mmCIF file of C-alpha atoms in Angstrom:
data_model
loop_
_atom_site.group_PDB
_atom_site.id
_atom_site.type_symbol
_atom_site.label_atom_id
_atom_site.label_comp_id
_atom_site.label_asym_id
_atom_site.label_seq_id
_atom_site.Cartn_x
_atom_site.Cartn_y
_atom_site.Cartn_z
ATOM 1 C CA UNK A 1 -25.179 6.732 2.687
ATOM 2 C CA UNK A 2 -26.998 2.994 2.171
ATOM 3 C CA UNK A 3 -25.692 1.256 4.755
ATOM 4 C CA UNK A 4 -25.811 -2.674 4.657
ATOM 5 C CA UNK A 5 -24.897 -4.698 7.840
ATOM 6 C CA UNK A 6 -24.136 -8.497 8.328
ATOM 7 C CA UNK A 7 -24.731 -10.417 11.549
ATOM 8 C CA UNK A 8 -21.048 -11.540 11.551
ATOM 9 C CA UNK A 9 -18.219 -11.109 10.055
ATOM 10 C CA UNK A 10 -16.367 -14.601 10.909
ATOM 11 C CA UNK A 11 -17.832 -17.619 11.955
ATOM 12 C CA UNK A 12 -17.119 -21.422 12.246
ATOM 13 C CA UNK A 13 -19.324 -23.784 12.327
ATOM 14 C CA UNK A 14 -19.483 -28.090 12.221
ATOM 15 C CA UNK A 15 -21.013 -30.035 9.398
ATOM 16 C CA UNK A 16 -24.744 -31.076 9.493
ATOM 17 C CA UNK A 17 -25.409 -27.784 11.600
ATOM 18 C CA UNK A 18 -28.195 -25.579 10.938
ATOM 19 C CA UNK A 19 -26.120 -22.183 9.962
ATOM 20 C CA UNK A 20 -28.280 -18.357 9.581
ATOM 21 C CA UNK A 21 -26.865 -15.504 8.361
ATOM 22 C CA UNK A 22 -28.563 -12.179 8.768
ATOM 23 C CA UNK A 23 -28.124 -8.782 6.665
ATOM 24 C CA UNK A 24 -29.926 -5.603 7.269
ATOM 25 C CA UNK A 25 -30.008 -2.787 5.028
ATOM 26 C CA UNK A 26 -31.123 0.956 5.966
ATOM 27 C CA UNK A 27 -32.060 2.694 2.842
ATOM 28 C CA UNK A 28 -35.894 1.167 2.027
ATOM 29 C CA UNK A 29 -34.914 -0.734 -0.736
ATOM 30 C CA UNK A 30 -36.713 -3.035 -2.614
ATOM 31 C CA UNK A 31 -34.064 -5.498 -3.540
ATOM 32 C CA UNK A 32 -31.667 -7.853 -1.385
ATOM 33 C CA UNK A 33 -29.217 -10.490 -2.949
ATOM 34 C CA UNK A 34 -26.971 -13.116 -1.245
ATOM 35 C CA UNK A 35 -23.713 -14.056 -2.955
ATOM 36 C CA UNK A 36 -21.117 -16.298 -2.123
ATOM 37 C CA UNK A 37 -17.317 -15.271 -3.286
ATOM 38 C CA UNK A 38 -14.809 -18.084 -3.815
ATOM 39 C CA UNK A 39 -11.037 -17.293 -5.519
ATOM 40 C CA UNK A 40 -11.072 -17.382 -9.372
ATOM 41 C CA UNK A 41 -14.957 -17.898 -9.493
ATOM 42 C CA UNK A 42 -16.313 -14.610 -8.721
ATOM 43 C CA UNK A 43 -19.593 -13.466 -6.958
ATOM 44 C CA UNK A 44 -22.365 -15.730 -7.983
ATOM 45 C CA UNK A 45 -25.894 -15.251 -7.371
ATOM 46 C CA UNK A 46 -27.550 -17.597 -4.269
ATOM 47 C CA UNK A 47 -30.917 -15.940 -4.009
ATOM 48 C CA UNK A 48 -32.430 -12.705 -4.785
ATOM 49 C CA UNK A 49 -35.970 -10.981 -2.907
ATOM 50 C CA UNK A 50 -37.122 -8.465 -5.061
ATOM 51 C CA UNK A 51 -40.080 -7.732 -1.861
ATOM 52 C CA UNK A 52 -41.299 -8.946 1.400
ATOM 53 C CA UNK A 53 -41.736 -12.852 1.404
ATOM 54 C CA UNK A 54 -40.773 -12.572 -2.461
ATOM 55 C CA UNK A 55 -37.873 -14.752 -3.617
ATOM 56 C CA UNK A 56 -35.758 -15.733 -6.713
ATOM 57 C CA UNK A 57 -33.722 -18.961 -7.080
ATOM 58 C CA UNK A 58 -30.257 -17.502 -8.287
ATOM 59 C CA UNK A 59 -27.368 -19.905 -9.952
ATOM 60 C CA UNK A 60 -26.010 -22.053 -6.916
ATOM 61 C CA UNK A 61 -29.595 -22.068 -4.287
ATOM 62 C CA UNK A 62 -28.829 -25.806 -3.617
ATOM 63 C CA UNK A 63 -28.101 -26.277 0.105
ATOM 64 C CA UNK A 64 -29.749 -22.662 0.710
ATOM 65 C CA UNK A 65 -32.934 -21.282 1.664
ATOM 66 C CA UNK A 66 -33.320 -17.465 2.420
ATOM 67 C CA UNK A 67 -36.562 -15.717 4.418
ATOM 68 C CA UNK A 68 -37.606 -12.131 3.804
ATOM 69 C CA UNK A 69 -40.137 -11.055 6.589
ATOM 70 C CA UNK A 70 -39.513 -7.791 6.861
ATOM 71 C CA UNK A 71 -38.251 -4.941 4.098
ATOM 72 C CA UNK A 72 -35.039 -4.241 5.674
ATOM 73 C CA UNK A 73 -34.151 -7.823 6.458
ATOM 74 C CA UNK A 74 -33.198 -10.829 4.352
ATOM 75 C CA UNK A 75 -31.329 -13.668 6.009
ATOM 76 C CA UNK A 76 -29.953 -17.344 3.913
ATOM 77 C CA UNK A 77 -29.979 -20.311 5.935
ATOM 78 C CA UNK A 78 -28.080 -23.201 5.615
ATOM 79 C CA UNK A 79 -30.023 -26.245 6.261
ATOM 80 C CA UNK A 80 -27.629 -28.537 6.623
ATOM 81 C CA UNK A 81 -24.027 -26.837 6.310
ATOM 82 C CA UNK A 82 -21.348 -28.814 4.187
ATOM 83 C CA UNK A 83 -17.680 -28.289 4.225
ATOM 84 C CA UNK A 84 -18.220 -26.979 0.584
ATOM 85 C CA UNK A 85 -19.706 -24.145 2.067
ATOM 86 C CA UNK A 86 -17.264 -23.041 3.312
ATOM 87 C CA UNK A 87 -17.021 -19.453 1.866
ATOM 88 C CA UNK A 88 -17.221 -15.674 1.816
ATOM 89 C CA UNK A 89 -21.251 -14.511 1.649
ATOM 90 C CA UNK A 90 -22.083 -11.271 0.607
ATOM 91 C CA UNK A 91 -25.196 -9.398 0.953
ATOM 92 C CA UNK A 92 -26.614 -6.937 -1.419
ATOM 93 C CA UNK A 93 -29.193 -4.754 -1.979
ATOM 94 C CA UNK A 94 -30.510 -1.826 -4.948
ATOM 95 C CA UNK A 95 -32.812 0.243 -5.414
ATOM 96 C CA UNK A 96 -34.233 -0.124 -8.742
ATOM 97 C CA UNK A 97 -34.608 -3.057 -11.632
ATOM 98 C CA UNK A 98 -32.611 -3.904 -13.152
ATOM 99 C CA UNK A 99 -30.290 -4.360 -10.510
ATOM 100 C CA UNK A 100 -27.131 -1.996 -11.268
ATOM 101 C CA UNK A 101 -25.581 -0.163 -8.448
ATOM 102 C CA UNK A 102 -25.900 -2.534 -5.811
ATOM 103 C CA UNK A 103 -25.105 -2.079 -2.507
ATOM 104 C CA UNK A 104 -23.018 -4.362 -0.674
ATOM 105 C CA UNK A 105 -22.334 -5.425 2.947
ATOM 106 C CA UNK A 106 -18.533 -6.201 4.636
ATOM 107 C CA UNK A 107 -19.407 -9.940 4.167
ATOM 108 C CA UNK A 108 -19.467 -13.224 6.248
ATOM 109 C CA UNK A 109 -16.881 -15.543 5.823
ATOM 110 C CA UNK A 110 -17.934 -18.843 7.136
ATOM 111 C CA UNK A 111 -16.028 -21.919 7.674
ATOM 112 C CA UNK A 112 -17.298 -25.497 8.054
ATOM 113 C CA UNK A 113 -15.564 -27.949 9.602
ATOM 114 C CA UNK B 1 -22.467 -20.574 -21.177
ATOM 115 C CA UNK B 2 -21.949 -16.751 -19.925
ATOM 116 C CA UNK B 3 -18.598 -16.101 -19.204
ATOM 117 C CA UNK B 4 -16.482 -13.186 -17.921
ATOM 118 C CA UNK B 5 -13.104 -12.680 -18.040
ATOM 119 C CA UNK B 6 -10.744 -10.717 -16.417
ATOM 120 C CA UNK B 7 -6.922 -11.059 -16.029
ATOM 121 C CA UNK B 8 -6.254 -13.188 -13.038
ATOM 122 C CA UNK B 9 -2.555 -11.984 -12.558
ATOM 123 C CA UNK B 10 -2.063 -8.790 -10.627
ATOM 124 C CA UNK B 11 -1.430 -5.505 -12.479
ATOM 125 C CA UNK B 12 1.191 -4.033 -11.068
ATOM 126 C CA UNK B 13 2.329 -0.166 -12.256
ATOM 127 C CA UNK B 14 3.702 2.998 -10.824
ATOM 128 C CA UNK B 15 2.565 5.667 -8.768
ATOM 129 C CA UNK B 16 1.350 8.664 -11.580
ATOM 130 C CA UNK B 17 1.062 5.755 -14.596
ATOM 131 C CA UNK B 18 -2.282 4.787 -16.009
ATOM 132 C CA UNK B 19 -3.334 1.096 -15.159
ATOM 133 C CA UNK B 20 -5.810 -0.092 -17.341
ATOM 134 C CA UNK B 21 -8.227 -3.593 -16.929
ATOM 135 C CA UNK B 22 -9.749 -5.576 -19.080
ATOM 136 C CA UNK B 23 -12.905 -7.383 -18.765
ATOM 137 C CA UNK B 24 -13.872 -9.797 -21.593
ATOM 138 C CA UNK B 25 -17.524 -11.413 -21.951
ATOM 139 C CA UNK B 26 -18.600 -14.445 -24.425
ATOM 140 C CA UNK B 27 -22.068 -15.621 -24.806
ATOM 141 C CA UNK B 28 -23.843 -12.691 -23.654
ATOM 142 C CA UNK B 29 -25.825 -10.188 -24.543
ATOM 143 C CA UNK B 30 -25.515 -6.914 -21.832
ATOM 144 C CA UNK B 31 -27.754 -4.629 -21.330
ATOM 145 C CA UNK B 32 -24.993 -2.647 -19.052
ATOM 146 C CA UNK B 33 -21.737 -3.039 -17.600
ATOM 147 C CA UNK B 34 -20.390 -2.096 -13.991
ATOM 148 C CA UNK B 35 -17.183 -1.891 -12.245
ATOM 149 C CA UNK B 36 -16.711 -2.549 -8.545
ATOM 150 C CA UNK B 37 -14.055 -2.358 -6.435
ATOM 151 C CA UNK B 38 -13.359 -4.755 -3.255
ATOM 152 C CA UNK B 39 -10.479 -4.220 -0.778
ATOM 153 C CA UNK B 40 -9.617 -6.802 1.075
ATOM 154 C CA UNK B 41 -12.713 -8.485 3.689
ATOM 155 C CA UNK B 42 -14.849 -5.754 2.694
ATOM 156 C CA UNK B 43 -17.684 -6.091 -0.221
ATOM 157 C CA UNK B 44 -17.227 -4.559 -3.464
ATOM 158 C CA UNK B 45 -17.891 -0.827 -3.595
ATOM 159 C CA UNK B 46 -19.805 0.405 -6.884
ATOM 160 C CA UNK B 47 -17.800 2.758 -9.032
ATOM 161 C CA UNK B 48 -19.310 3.164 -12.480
ATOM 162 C CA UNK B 49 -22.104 2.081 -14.955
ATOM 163 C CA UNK B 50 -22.015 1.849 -18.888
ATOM 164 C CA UNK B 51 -25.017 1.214 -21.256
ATOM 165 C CA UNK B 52 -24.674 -1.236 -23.928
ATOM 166 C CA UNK B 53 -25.429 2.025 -26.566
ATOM 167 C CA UNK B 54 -22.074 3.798 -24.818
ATOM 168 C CA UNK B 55 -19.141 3.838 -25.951
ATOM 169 C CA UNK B 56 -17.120 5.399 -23.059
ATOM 170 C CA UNK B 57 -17.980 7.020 -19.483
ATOM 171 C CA UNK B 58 -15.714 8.932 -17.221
ATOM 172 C CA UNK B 59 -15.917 9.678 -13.304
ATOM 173 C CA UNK B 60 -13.111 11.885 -12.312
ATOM 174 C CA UNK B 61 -9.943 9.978 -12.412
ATOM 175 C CA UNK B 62 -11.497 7.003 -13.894
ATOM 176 C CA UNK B 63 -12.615 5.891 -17.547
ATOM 177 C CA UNK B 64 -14.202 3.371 -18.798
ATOM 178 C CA UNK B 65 -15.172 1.627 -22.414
ATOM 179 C CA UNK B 66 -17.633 -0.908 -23.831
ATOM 180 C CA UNK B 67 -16.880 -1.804 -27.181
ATOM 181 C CA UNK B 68 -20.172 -4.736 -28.023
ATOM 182 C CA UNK B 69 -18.762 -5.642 -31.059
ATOM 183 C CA UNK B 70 -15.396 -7.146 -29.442
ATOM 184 C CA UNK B 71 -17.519 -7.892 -26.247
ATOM 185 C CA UNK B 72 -15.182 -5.900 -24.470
ATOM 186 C CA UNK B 73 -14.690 -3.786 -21.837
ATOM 187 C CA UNK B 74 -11.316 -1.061 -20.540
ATOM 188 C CA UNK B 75 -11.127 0.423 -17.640
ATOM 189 C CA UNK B 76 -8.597 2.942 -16.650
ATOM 190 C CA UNK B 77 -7.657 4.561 -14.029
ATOM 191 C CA UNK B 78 -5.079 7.664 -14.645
ATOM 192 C CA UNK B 79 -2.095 9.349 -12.385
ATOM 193 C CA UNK B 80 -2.996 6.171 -10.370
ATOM 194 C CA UNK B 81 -1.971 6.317 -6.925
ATOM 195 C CA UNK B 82 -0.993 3.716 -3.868
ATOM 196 C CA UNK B 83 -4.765 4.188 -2.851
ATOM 197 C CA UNK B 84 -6.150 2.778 -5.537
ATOM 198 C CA UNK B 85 -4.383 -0.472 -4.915
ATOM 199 C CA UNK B 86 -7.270 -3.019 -4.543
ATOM 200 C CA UNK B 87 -9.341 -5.601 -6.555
ATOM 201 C CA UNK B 88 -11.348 -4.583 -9.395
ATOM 202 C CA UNK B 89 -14.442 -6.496 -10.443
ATOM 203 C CA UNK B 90 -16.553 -6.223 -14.048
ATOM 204 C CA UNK B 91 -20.103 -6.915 -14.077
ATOM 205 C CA UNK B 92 -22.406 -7.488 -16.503
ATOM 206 C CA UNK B 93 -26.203 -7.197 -16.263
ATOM 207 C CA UNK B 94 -28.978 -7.901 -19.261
ATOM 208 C CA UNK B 95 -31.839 -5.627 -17.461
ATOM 209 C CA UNK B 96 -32.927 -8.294 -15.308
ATOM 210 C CA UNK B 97 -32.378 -9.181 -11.516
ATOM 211 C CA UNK B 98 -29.093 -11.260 -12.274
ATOM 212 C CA UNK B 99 -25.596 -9.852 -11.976
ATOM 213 C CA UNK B 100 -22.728 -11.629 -13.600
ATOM 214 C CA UNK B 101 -19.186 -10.944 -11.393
ATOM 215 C CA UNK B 102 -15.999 -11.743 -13.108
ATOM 216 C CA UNK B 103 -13.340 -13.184 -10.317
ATOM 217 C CA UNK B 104 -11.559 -9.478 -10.159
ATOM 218 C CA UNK B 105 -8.206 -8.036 -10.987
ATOM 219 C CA UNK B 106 -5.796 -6.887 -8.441
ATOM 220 C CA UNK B 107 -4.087 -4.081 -9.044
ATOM 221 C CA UNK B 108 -1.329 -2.933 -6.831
ATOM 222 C CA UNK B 109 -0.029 0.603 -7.315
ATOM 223 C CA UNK B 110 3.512 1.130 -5.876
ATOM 224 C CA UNK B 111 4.984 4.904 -4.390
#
């Protein structure tokens, strides 16, 4: 089974701090996505790697930057965190393109204060 | 600009009924269309894929539909039982890296 882990699963932080969140997945695959889930909105689309040190600006990157060093490992960093980041993040990962079937980790949920 | 939609109030039905979702799309053009499921603090768990030349797909207990012309999408889930209770999501994809989410439907399945 793909297994896809986050660093944490809660965590509080303070405004203006510098915030990392980590997700490893075990399966080889090329692809890794960050989300972030608010109610009503849905998951929408922070950044995407599609390979080592490869990255893709999704809808809402403002705020975020993400680093891809190694295969199994993509982590998002928040510069600068804001309460309006306060959220759930998800990370993702698939196999192929186009990304169907995507593989998704228990998820982060951060709070800014 | 792209839009899903999927009934924000909470479906719920009886044990052994069918509970069927709806997922609605406008100003879009998918290639496929998925359907997750999340339980609560967990990610969403992949469950099915249709192509935008299908007209229906079933996986045991579950169906689903994609009907292009309405831009619409069913999903049902028969002799539904207190395990299935959870949040559904639709996704649409156009063959690209991007995944659209709709917010989810919860259904809750009572004994």
């Amino acid at each position: 089974d793909v297994k896809v882990t986050q660093s944490s699963r809660y965590l509080v932080k303070r405004t203006g701090e510098k915030v990392f969140l980590e997700c490893v997945q075990d399966m080889d695959h090329e692809n890794m996505f960050w989300y972030r889930q608010d109610p009503g909105l849905g998951l929408r689309l922070i950044y995407f790697s599609y390979d080592v040190k490869m990255k893709e600006k999704g809808d809402i990157p403002e705020g975020y930057s993400v680093s891809r060093e190694k295969k199994e490992r993509f982590s998002l960093i928040l510069e600068s965190a804001s309460t309006n980041q306060t959220s759930m993040y998800l990370c993702a990962s698939s196999r192929d393109l186009p990304s169907t079937m995507q593989y998704f980790g228990p998820g982060t949920r951060l709070t800014v204060t | 600009s792209q839009k899903i939609e999927q009934n924000s109030e909470a479906l719920n039905i009886q044990e052994g009924k069918t509970a069927t979702l709806t997922c609605n799309y406008t100003n879009y053009s998918p290639a496929y269309l998925q359907w997750y499921r999340q339980d609560p603090g967990r990610g969403p768990v992949f469950l099915l894929l249709i192509r935008e030349n299908e007209k229906e797909k079933r996986k045991e207990r579950l169906k689903v539909t994609f009907d292009t012309t309405l831009k619409q999408s069913l999903f049902h889930i028969t002799a539904s039982q207190p395990a299935d209770s959870a949040t559904y999501l639709c996704a649409l994809g156009d063959g690209g890296f991007k995944t659209i989410f709709g917010a989810g439907t919860r259904l809750f399945v009572k004994a």
